[in-house]
Coordinates of C-alpha atoms in Angstrom, one line a residue:
X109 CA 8.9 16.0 -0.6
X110 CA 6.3 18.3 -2.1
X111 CA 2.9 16.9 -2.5
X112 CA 1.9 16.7 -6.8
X113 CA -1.8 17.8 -7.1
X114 CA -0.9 15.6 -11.0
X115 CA -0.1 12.5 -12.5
X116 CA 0.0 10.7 -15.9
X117 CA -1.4 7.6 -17.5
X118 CA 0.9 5.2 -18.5
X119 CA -0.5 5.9 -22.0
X120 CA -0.2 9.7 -22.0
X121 CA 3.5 8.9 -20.8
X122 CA 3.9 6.5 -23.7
X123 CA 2.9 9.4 -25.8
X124 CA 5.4 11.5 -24.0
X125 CA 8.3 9.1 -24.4
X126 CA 6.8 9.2 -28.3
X127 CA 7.1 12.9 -28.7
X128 CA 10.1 13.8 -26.9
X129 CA 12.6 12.8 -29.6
X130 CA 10.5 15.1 -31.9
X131 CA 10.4 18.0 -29.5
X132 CA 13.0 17.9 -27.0
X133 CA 12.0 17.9 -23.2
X134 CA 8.1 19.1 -22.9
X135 CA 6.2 20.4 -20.2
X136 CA 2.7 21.2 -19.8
X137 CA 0.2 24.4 -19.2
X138 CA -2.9 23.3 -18.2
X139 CA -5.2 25.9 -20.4
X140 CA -7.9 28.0 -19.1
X141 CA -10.6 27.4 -21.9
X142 CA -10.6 29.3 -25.2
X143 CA -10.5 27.7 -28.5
X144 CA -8.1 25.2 -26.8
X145 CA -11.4 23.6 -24.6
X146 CA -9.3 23.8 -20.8
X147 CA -7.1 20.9 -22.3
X148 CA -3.2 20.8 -21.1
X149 CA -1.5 22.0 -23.6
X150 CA 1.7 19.8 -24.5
X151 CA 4.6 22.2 -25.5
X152 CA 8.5 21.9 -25.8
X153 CA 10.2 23.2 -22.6
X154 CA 10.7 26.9 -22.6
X155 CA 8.5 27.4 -25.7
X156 CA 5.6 29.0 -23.5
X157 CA 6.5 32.0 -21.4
X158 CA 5.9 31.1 -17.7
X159 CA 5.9 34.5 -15.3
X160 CA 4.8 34.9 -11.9
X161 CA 1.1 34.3 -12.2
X162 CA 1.6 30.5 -13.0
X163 CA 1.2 27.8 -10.6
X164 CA 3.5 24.7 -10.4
X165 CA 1.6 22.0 -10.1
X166 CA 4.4 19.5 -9.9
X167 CA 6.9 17.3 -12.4
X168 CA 6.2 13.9 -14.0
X169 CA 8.7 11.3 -13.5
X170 CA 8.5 9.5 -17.2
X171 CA 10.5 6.4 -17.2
X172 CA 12.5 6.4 -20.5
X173 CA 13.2 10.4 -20.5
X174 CA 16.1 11.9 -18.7
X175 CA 14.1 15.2 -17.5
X176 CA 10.6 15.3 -15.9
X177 CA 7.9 16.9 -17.5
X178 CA 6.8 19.9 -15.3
X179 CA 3.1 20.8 -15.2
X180 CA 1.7 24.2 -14.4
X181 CA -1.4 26.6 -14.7
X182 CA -2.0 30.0 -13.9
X183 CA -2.7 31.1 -10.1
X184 CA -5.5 32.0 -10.7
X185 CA -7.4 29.1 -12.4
X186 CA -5.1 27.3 -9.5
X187 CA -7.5 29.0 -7.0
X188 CA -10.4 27.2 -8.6
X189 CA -9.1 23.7 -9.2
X190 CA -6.9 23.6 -6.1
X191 CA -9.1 21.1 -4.3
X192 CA -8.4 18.8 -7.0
X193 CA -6.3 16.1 -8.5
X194 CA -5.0 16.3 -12.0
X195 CA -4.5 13.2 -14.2
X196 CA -3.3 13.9 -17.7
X197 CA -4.4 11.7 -20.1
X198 CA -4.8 11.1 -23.9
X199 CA -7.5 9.6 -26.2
X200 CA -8.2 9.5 -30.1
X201 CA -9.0 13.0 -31.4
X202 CA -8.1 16.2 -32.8
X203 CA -7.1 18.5 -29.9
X204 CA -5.7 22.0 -30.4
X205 CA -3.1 22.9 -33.2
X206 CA -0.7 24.3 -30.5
X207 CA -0.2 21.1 -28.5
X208 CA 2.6 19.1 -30.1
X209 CA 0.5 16.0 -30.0
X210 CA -2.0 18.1 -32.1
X211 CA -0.8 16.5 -35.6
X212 CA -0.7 12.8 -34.0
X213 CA -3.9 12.3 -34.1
X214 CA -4.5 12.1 -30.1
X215 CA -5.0 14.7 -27.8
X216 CA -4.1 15.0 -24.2
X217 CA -7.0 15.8 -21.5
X218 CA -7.6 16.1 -17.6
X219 CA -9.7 13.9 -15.5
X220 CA -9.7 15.0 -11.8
X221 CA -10.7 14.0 -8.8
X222 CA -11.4 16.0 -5.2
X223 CA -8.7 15.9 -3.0
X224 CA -8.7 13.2 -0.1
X225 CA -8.9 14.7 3.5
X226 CA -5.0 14.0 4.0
X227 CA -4.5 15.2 0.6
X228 CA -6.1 18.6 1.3
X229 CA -4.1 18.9 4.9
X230 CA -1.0 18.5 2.8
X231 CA -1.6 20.9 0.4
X232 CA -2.8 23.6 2.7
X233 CA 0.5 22.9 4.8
X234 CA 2.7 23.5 1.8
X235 CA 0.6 26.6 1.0
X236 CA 1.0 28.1 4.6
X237 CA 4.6 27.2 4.8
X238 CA 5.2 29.0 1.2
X239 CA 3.6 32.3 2.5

């Protein structure tokens, strides 16, 4: 199995579980900056155009929702954060009107972390074996 470079807390995957009747399944785009503040954007699967110069990140197992939640960013922010671990999150706030948490009064966020020695071997395997 693939190593995930992201994970959720179990209160962002309460809010998940929350907003998936609403929206159908959701996935993520973890933003670049903007107006949006490099938050992950929350969106309903298929609603934002993915193309080749994204960068799956991995899926989040939710228990309580029938598909995981997929997680991605483009390449080539990838490049910059790709010595680090992703943990999506969600606190109090107004985030950006095109997450679908936006109107709930919450907004999701990343807190990251380097990537453990072991952690780094793995990703640099899967990176050689995928070129």
């Amino acid at each position: 199995m693939a190593f995930q470079q992201v994970d959720v807390t179990a209160e962002a995957a309460d809010w998940l579980r929350r907003l998936t009747p609403a929206h159908g399944p959701l996935m993520f785009h973890q933003s670049g900056g903007c107006c949006d503040g490099s938050s992950p954007m929350c969106y309903p699967r298929g609603e934002f155009r993915l193309g080749g110069s994204d960068h799956h990140l991995g899926d989040l197992a939710i228990e309580g929702l029938d598909e995981p939640v997929p997680v991605w960013m483009s390449k080539q922010q990838y490049e910059y954060w790709k010595h680090t671990f992703l943990t999506i999150d969600v606190v109090p706030g107004r985030g950006s009107g095109f997450s679908v948490e936006a109107p709930e009064g919450v907004r999701f966020l990343i807190r990251s972390r380097l990537l453990t020695d072991d952690e780094w071997l793995q990703v640099s395997a899967e990176s050689d074996r995928a070129s």
